[in-house]
Amino acid sequence: GDPAVPERVLARVEMLGDVCAIPFPLIRMLGVDSPAYRARVALVDHPEHGRSVCKIFRPGAMTYFNRELSARRLLADHPLVPRLLDHGPNWFLTPEYSDDGSHRLRRLPGLPRMEQLRPGATRALAEFARTLHDHGLFMLDLSPQNLMSDPDAGLKVLDLEFAMRYADFPGPRSEE
């Protein structure tokens, strides 16, 4: 065999470790029940922002990172979009929120991880979907698992990596 293989493999593993490393002191990992195919999420202690949530995208997932970063910037003024505190080449930082579950009405029997939302949350999401549409976007995955209700900040949509552009944007919907 090639005697340089271990050296090349080690260099690649070290590079992947550097790219995937959490860039701030770790408090704890979040979403540990998620498979983390594209990204990992951690509660970190940021030197400027304090306790914050850092989402780190893996190599090969930059399309998702760029899509989410673009959507967060475009929709930064929307109340359902968490504030973007900072970002790096494959990570971004948002405030830490606590979920009081006030957007949920009940779990749906027989459907794992599926929940019925309260009417106010449903109206807020309908308005959010319209805002997305007005910007030429749609959400491929806007589900209750991607929502959180913070007692102070309100309802938040946590995951925007599937904010997709219409192939042929129809333009903002007119008032009817």
Coordinates of N, CA and C in Angstrom, one line a residue:
G1 N 0.8 -1.2 0.0 CA 0.0 0.0 0.0 C 0.8 1.3 0.0
D2 N 0.2 2.3 -0.1 CA 0.8 3.6 -0.2 C 1.1 4.1 1.3
P3 N 2.4 4.3 1.6 CA 2.8 4.7 3.0 C 2.3 6.1 3.3
A4 N 1.9 6.9 2.3 CA 1.4 8.3 2.6 C 0.0 8.4 3.0
V5 N -0.8 7.3 2.8 CA -2.2 7.3 3.1 C -2.5 7.7 4.5
P6 N -1.9 7.2 5.6 CA -2.2 7.6 6.9 C -2.0 9.1 7.1
E7 N -1.0 9.6 6.5 CA -0.7 11.1 6.6 C -1.7 11.9 6.0
R8 N -2.2 11.5 4.8 CA -3.2 12.2 4.0 C -4.5 12.1 4.8
V9 N -4.9 11.0 5.3 CA -6.1 10.8 6.0 C -6.1 11.7 7.3
L10 N -5.0 11.6 8.0 CA -4.9 12.4 9.2 C -5.1 13.9 8.9
A11 N -4.4 14.4 7.9 CA -4.6 15.8 7.5 C -6.0 16.1 7.2
R12 N -6.7 15.3 6.5 CA -8.1 15.5 6.1 C -9.0 15.5 7.4
V13 N -8.7 14.6 8.3 CA -9.5 14.5 9.6 C -9.3 15.8 10.4
E14 N -8.0 16.2 10.5 CA -7.7 17.4 11.2 C -8.4 18.6 10.6
M15 N -8.4 18.7 9.3 CA -9.1 19.8 8.6 C -10.6 19.8 8.9
L16 N -11.2 18.6 8.8 CA -12.6 18.5 9.1 C -12.9 18.9 10.5
G17 N -12.1 18.5 11.5 CA -12.2 18.9 12.9 C -12.2 20.4 13.0
D18 N -11.3 21.0 12.3 CA -11.2 22.5 12.4 C -12.4 23.2 11.9
V19 N -12.9 22.7 10.7 CA -14.0 23.3 10.1 C -15.3 23.1 10.9
C20 N -15.4 21.9 11.5 CA -16.7 21.6 12.3 C -16.6 22.0 13.7
A21 N -15.5 22.5 14.2 CA -15.3 22.9 15.6 C -16.3 24.0 16.0
I22 N -16.8 24.0 17.2 CA -17.6 25.0 17.7 C -16.7 26.2 18.0
P23 N -16.9 27.4 17.4 CA -16.0 28.5 17.5 C -16.0 29.2 18.9
F24 N -16.8 28.9 19.8 CA -16.9 29.6 21.1 C -17.0 28.6 22.2
P25 N -16.7 29.0 23.4 CA -16.8 28.0 24.5 C -18.2 27.4 24.6
L26 N -18.2 26.1 24.7 CA -19.4 25.3 24.6 C -20.1 25.2 26.0
I27 N -21.4 25.5 26.1 CA -22.2 25.3 27.3 C -22.8 23.9 27.2
R28 N -23.5 23.6 26.1 CA -24.0 22.3 25.8 C -24.5 22.2 24.4
M29 N -24.6 21.0 23.9 CA -25.2 20.7 22.6 C -26.7 20.8 22.7
L30 N -27.3 21.3 21.6 CA -28.8 21.3 21.5 C -29.2 20.4 20.4
G31 N -30.5 20.0 20.4 CA -31.0 19.2 19.4 C -30.3 17.8 19.3
V32 N -30.0 17.3 20.4 CA -29.2 16.0 20.4 C -30.0 14.8 19.8
D33 N -31.4 15.0 19.7 CA -32.2 13.9 19.0 C -32.3 14.1 17.5
S34 N -31.7 15.2 17.0 CA -31.7 15.4 15.6 C -30.5 14.7 15.0
P35 N -30.6 14.2 13.7 CA -29.5 13.5 13.1 C -28.3 14.3 12.7
A36 N -28.5 15.7 12.6 CA -27.4 16.6 12.4 C -26.7 16.3 11.1
Y37 N -27.4 16.0 10.0 CA -26.8 15.7 8.7 C -26.1 16.9 8.1
R38 N -26.8 18.1 8.3 CA -26.3 19.3 7.7 C -25.6 20.2 8.7
A39 N -26.1 20.2 10.0 CA -25.5 21.2 10.9 C -25.7 20.6 12.3
R40 N -24.9 21.2 13.3 CA -25.0 21.0 14.7 C -25.4 22.3 15.3
V41 N -26.1 22.2 16.4 CA -26.5 23.4 17.1 C -26.0 23.3 18.6
A42 N -25.4 24.4 19.1 CA -24.9 24.4 20.4 C -25.2 25.7 21.1
L43 N -25.4 25.6 22.4 CA -25.5 26.8 23.3 C -24.1 27.1 23.7
V44 N -23.7 28.3 23.4 CA -22.3 28.7 23.6 C -22.2 30.0 24.5
D45 N -21.0 30.2 25.0 CA -20.8 31.5 25.7 C -19.9 32.4 24.9
H46 N -20.6 33.3 24.2 CA -19.9 34.2 23.2 C -19.3 35.3 24.0
P47 N -18.1 35.8 23.7 CA -17.4 36.8 24.4 C -18.2 38.2 24.4
E48 N -18.9 38.4 23.4 CA -19.6 39.7 23.3 C -21.1 39.6 23.6
H49 N -21.8 38.5 23.1 CA -23.2 38.3 23.2 C -23.6 37.4 24.4
G50 N -22.7 36.8 25.1 CA -23.0 36.0 26.2 C -23.6 34.6 25.7
R51 N -24.6 34.1 26.5 CA -25.2 32.8 26.1 C -26.0 33.0 24.8
S52 N -25.6 32.3 23.8 CA -26.1 32.4 22.4 C -26.2 31.0 21.8
V53 N -26.9 30.9 20.7 CA -27.0 29.6 20.0 C -26.2 29.7 18.7
C54 N -25.3 28.8 18.5 CA -24.5 28.7 17.4 C -24.8 27.5 16.5
K55 N -25.2 27.7 15.3 CA -25.4 26.7 14.3 C -24.2 26.6 13.4
I56 N -23.6 25.4 13.4 CA -22.4 25.1 12.6 C -22.7 24.1 11.5
F57 N -22.5 24.5 10.3 CA -22.8 23.7 9.1 C -21.6 22.8 8.8
R58 N -21.8 21.6 8.4 CA -20.7 20.7 8.0 C -20.2 21.0 6.6
P59 N -19.0 20.5 6.3 CA -18.6 20.6 4.9 C -19.5 19.9 4.0
G60 N -19.8 20.4 2.9 CA -20.8 19.8 2.0 C -22.2 20.3 2.2
A61 N -22.4 21.1 3.2 CA -23.7 21.6 3.5 C -23.8 23.2 3.3
M62 N -22.8 23.7 2.6 CA -22.8 25.1 2.4 C -24.0 25.7 1.7
T63 N -24.6 24.9 0.8 CA -25.8 25.4 0.2 C -26.9 25.7 1.2
Y64 N -27.0 24.9 2.2 CA -28.0 25.1 3.3 C -27.6 26.3 4.1
F65 N -26.3 26.4 4.5 CA -25.8 27.6 5.2 C -26.1 28.9 4.5
N66 N -25.7 28.9 3.2 CA -25.9 30.1 2.4 C -27.4 30.5 2.3
R67 N -28.2 29.5 2.1 CA -29.7 29.7 2.0 C -30.2 30.3 3.3
E68 N -29.8 29.7 4.4 CA -30.3 30.1 5.7 C -29.8 31.5 6.1
L69 N -28.5 31.8 5.8 CA -28.0 33.1 6.1 C -28.7 34.2 5.2
S70 N -28.9 33.9 4.0 CA -29.6 34.8 3.1 C -31.0 35.1 3.6
A71 N -31.7 34.0 4.0 CA -33.1 34.2 4.5 C -33.1 35.0 5.8
R72 N -32.2 34.8 6.7 CA -32.1 35.5 7.9 C -31.8 37.0 7.7
R73 N -31.0 37.3 6.7 CA -30.7 38.7 6.4 C -31.9 39.3 5.7
L74 N -32.5 38.7 4.8 CA -33.6 39.2 4.0 C -34.8 39.5 5.0
L75 N -35.0 38.6 5.9 CA -36.2 38.6 6.8 C -35.9 39.1 8.2
A76 N -34.7 39.8 8.3 CA -34.2 40.2 9.6 C -35.2 41.0 10.4
D77 N -36.1 41.8 9.8 CA -37.1 42.6 10.5 C -38.3 41.9 10.9
H78 N -38.5 40.7 10.4 CA -39.7 39.9 10.7 C -39.7 39.4 12.1
P79 N -40.8 39.6 12.9 CA -40.8 39.2 14.3 C -40.6 37.7 14.6
L80 N -40.9 36.9 13.6 CA -40.7 35.4 13.8 C -39.3 34.9 13.5
V81 N -38.5 35.8 13.0 CA -37.1 35.4 12.6 C -36.1 35.8 13.7
P82 N -35.4 34.8 14.3 CA -34.5 35.1 15.4 C -33.4 36.1 14.9
R83 N -33.0 37.0 15.7 CA -32.0 38.0 15.4 C -30.7 37.3 15.1
L84 N -30.0 37.8 14.0 CA -28.7 37.3 13.6 C -27.7 38.1 14.4
L85 N -27.0 37.6 15.3 CA -26.0 38.3 16.1 C -24.6 38.4 15.4
D86 N -24.3 37.3 14.8 CA -22.9 37.3 14.1 C -22.9 36.0 13.2
H87 N -21.9 36.0 12.3 CA -21.8 34.8 11.5 C -20.3 34.7 11.1
G88 N -20.0 33.4 10.7 CA -18.6 33.2 10.2 C -18.7 32.4 8.9
P89 N -17.7 31.7 8.5 CA -17.7 31.1 7.2 C -18.7 29.9 7.1
N90 N -19.0 29.2 8.2 CA -19.9 28.1 8.2 C -20.8 28.1 9.4
W91 N -20.9 29.2 10.1 CA -21.7 29.2 11.3 C -22.4 30.6 11.4
F92 N -23.5 30.6 12.2 CA -24.1 31.8 12.6 C -24.6 31.7 14.1
L93 N -24.8 32.9 14.6 CA -25.1 33.0 16.1 C -26.4 33.8 16.2
T94 N -27.3 33.2 17.1 CA -28.6 33.9 17.4 C -28.8 33.9 18.9
P95 N -29.7 34.7 19.4 CA -29.9 34.8 20.8 C -30.4 33.4 21.4
E96 N -30.2 33.2 22.6 CA -30.8 32.0 23.3 C -32.2 32.3 23.6
Y97 N -33.1 31.5 23.2 CA -34.5 31.6 23.6 C -34.9 30.4 24.5
S98 N -35.9 30.6 25.3 CA -36.5 29.5 26.0 C -37.9 29.2 25.5
D99 N -38.2 28.0 25.4 CA -39.5 27.6 24.8 C -40.5 27.3 25.9
D100 N -41.6 28.1 26.0 CA -42.6 27.9 27.0 C -43.8 27.0 26.3
G101 N -43.7 26.7 25.1 CA -44.7 25.9 24.4 C -46.0 26.5 24.2
S102 N -46.1 27.9 24.4 CA -47.5 28.5 24.3 C -48.1 28.5 22.9
H103 N -47.3 28.2 21.9 CA -47.8 28.1 20.5 C -48.5 26.8 20.3
R104 N -48.3 25.8 21.1 CA -48.9 24.5 21.0 C -50.2 24.4 21.7
L105 N -51.2 23.8 21.0 CA -52.5 23.5 21.6 C -52.5 22.1 22.3
R106 N -52.0 21.1 21.5 CA -51.9 19.7 22.0 C -51.1 18.9 21.0
R107 N -50.6 17.8 21.5 CA -49.9 16.8 20.7 C -51.0 16.0 20.0
L108 N -50.8 15.6 18.7 CA -51.8 14.9 18.0 C -51.6 13.4 18.3
P109 N -52.6 12.7 18.7 CA -52.5 11.3 19.1 C -52.1 10.4 17.9
G110 N -51.2 9.5 18.1 CA -50.8 8.6 17.1 C -49.9 9.1 16.1
L111 N -49.5 10.4 16.2 CA -48.6 11.0 15.2 C -47.4 11.5 16.0
P112 N -46.3 10.8 16.0 CA -45.1 11.2 16.8 C -44.6 12.6 16.4
R113 N -44.3 13.4 17.4 CA -43.7 14.7 17.2 C -44.7 15.7 16.4
M114 N -45.9 15.4 16.3 CA -46.8 16.3 15.6 C -47.7 17.0 16.6
E115 N -47.9 18.3 16.4 CA -48.7 19.0 17.3 C -49.7 19.9 16.6
Q116 N -50.8 20.2 17.2 CA -51.8 21.2 16.8 C -51.4 22.5 17.4
L117 N -51.3 23.5 16.5 CA -50.9 24.9 17.0 C -52.1 25.6 17.4
R118 N -51.9 26.6 18.3 CA -53.0 27.5 18.7 C -53.3 28.4 17.5
P119 N -54.5 28.9 17.5 CA -54.9 29.8 16.4 C -54.0 31.0 16.1
G120 N -53.6 31.7 17.2 CA -52.7 32.8 17.1 C -51.4 32.5 16.4
A121 N -50.8 31.3 16.7 CA -49.6 30.8 16.1 C -49.8 30.5 14.6
T122 N -51.0 29.9 14.3 CA -51.3 29.6 12.9 C -51.5 30.9 12.1
R123 N -52.1 31.9 12.7 CA -52.2 33.2 11.9 C -50.9 33.8 11.7
A124 N -50.0 33.7 12.7 CA -48.7 34.3 12.6 C -47.9 33.6 11.5
L125 N -48.0 32.3 11.4 CA -47.3 31.5 10.4 C -47.9 31.8 9.0
A126 N -49.2 32.0 8.9 CA -49.8 32.3 7.6 C -49.2 33.7 7.1
E127 N -49.1 34.6 8.1 CA -48.6 35.9 7.7 C -47.1 35.8 7.3
F128 N -46.4 34.9 8.0 CA -45.0 34.7 7.7 C -44.8 34.0 6.3
A129 N -45.7 33.1 6.0 CA -45.7 32.5 4.7 C -46.0 33.5 3.6
R130 N -46.8 34.4 3.9 CA -47.1 35.5 2.9 C -45.9 36.4 2.7
T131 N -45.2 36.7 3.8 CA -44.0 37.5 3.7 C -42.9 36.8 2.9
L132 N -42.8 35.5 3.2 CA -41.8 34.7 2.4 C -42.2 34.8 0.9
H133 N -43.5 34.6 0.6 CA -43.9 34.7 -0.8 C -43.6 36.1 -1.4
D134 N -43.9 37.1 -0.7 CA -43.6 38.5 -1.2 C -42.1 38.7 -1.5
H135 N -41.3 37.9 -0.9 CA -39.8 38.0 -1.1 C -39.3 36.9 -2.1
G136 N -40.3 36.2 -2.7 CA -39.9 35.2 -3.7 C -39.4 33.9 -3.1
L137 N -39.8 33.6 -1.8 CA -39.4 32.4 -1.1 C -40.6 31.6 -0.7
F138 N -40.3 30.3 -0.4 CA -41.3 29.4 0.2 C -40.5 28.5 1.2
M139 N -41.2 28.0 2.2 CA -40.5 27.1 3.1 C -40.8 25.7 2.8
L140 N -39.8 24.9 2.5 CA -40.0 23.5 2.2 C -40.4 22.7 3.5
D141 N -39.9 23.2 4.7 CA -40.2 22.5 5.9 C -40.5 23.6 7.0
L142 N -41.8 23.9 7.1 CA -42.2 24.8 8.2 C -43.2 24.0 9.1
S143 N -42.6 23.3 10.0 CA -43.3 22.4 10.9 C -43.2 22.8 12.3
P144 N -44.1 22.3 13.2 CA -44.1 22.6 14.6 C -42.8 22.3 15.3
Q145 N -42.0 21.4 14.8 CA -40.7 21.1 15.4 C -39.7 22.2 15.2
N146 N -40.0 23.1 14.2 CA -39.1 24.2 14.0 C -39.5 25.5 14.6
L147 N -40.4 25.4 15.6 CA -41.0 26.6 16.2 C -40.6 26.6 17.7
M148 N -40.6 27.8 18.2 CA -40.4 28.0 19.7 C -41.1 29.3 20.1
S149 N -41.7 29.2 21.3 CA -42.3 30.4 21.9 C -41.5 30.8 23.1
D150 N -40.9 32.0 23.0 CA -40.1 32.5 24.1 C -41.1 33.5 24.8
P151 N -41.1 33.4 26.2 CA -42.0 34.3 26.9 C -41.8 35.8 26.7
D152 N -40.6 36.2 26.3 CA -40.3 37.6 26.1 C -40.3 37.9 24.6
A153 N -39.6 37.1 23.8 CA -39.5 37.4 22.3 C -40.6 36.9 21.5
G154 N -41.5 36.0 22.0 CA -42.6 35.5 21.2 C -42.2 34.3 20.3
L155 N -43.1 34.1 19.4 CA -43.0 32.9 18.5 C -41.8 33.1 17.5
K156 N -41.0 32.1 17.4 CA -39.8 32.2 16.5 C -39.8 30.9 15.6
V157 N -39.4 31.1 14.3 CA -39.1 30.1 13.4 C -37.6 29.8 13.5
L158 N -37.2 28.6 13.9 CA -35.8 28.3 14.2 C -35.0 27.9 13.0
D159 N -35.6 27.4 12.0 CA -34.8 26.7 10.9 C -35.2 27.3 9.6
L160 N -34.3 28.0 9.0 CA -34.6 28.6 7.7 C -33.7 28.1 6.6
E161 N -33.1 26.9 6.8 CA -32.2 26.4 5.7 C -33.0 25.8 4.6
F162 N -34.3 25.7 4.7 CA -35.1 25.3 3.6 C -36.0 26.4 3.1
A163 N -35.6 27.6 3.3 CA -36.3 28.8 2.6 C -35.8 28.8 1.2
M164 N -36.6 28.3 0.3 CA -36.3 28.1 -1.1 C -36.8 29.3 -2.0
R165 N -36.1 29.6 -3.0 CA -36.5 30.6 -4.0 C -37.4 29.9 -5.0
Y166 N -38.5 30.6 -5.4 CA -39.3 30.2 -6.5 C -38.5 30.2 -7.8
A167 N -38.6 29.1 -8.6 CA -37.8 29.1 -9.8 C -38.3 30.2 -10.7
D168 N -39.6 30.5 -10.7 CA -40.1 31.6 -11.5 C -41.0 32.4 -10.6
F169 N -40.4 33.4 -9.9 CA -41.1 34.1 -8.9 C -42.3 34.8 -9.5
P170 N -43.5 34.5 -8.9 CA -44.7 35.1 -9.5 C -45.0 36.6 -9.0
G171 N -44.1 37.1 -8.1 CA -44.3 38.5 -7.7 C -45.2 38.5 -6.5
P172 N -45.2 39.6 -5.7 CA -46.1 39.7 -4.5 C -47.5 39.6 -4.9
R173 N -48.3 39.0 -4.0 CA -49.7 38.8 -4.2 C -50.4 40.1 -4.0
S174 N -51.3 40.5 -4.9 CA -52.1 41.7 -4.7 C -53.1 41.5 -3.7
E175 N -53.5 42.6 -3.0 CA -54.6 42.6 -2.1 C -55.9 42.4 -2.8
E176 N -56.7 41.5 -2.3 CA -58.0 41.2 -3.0 C -59.1 41.3 -2.0

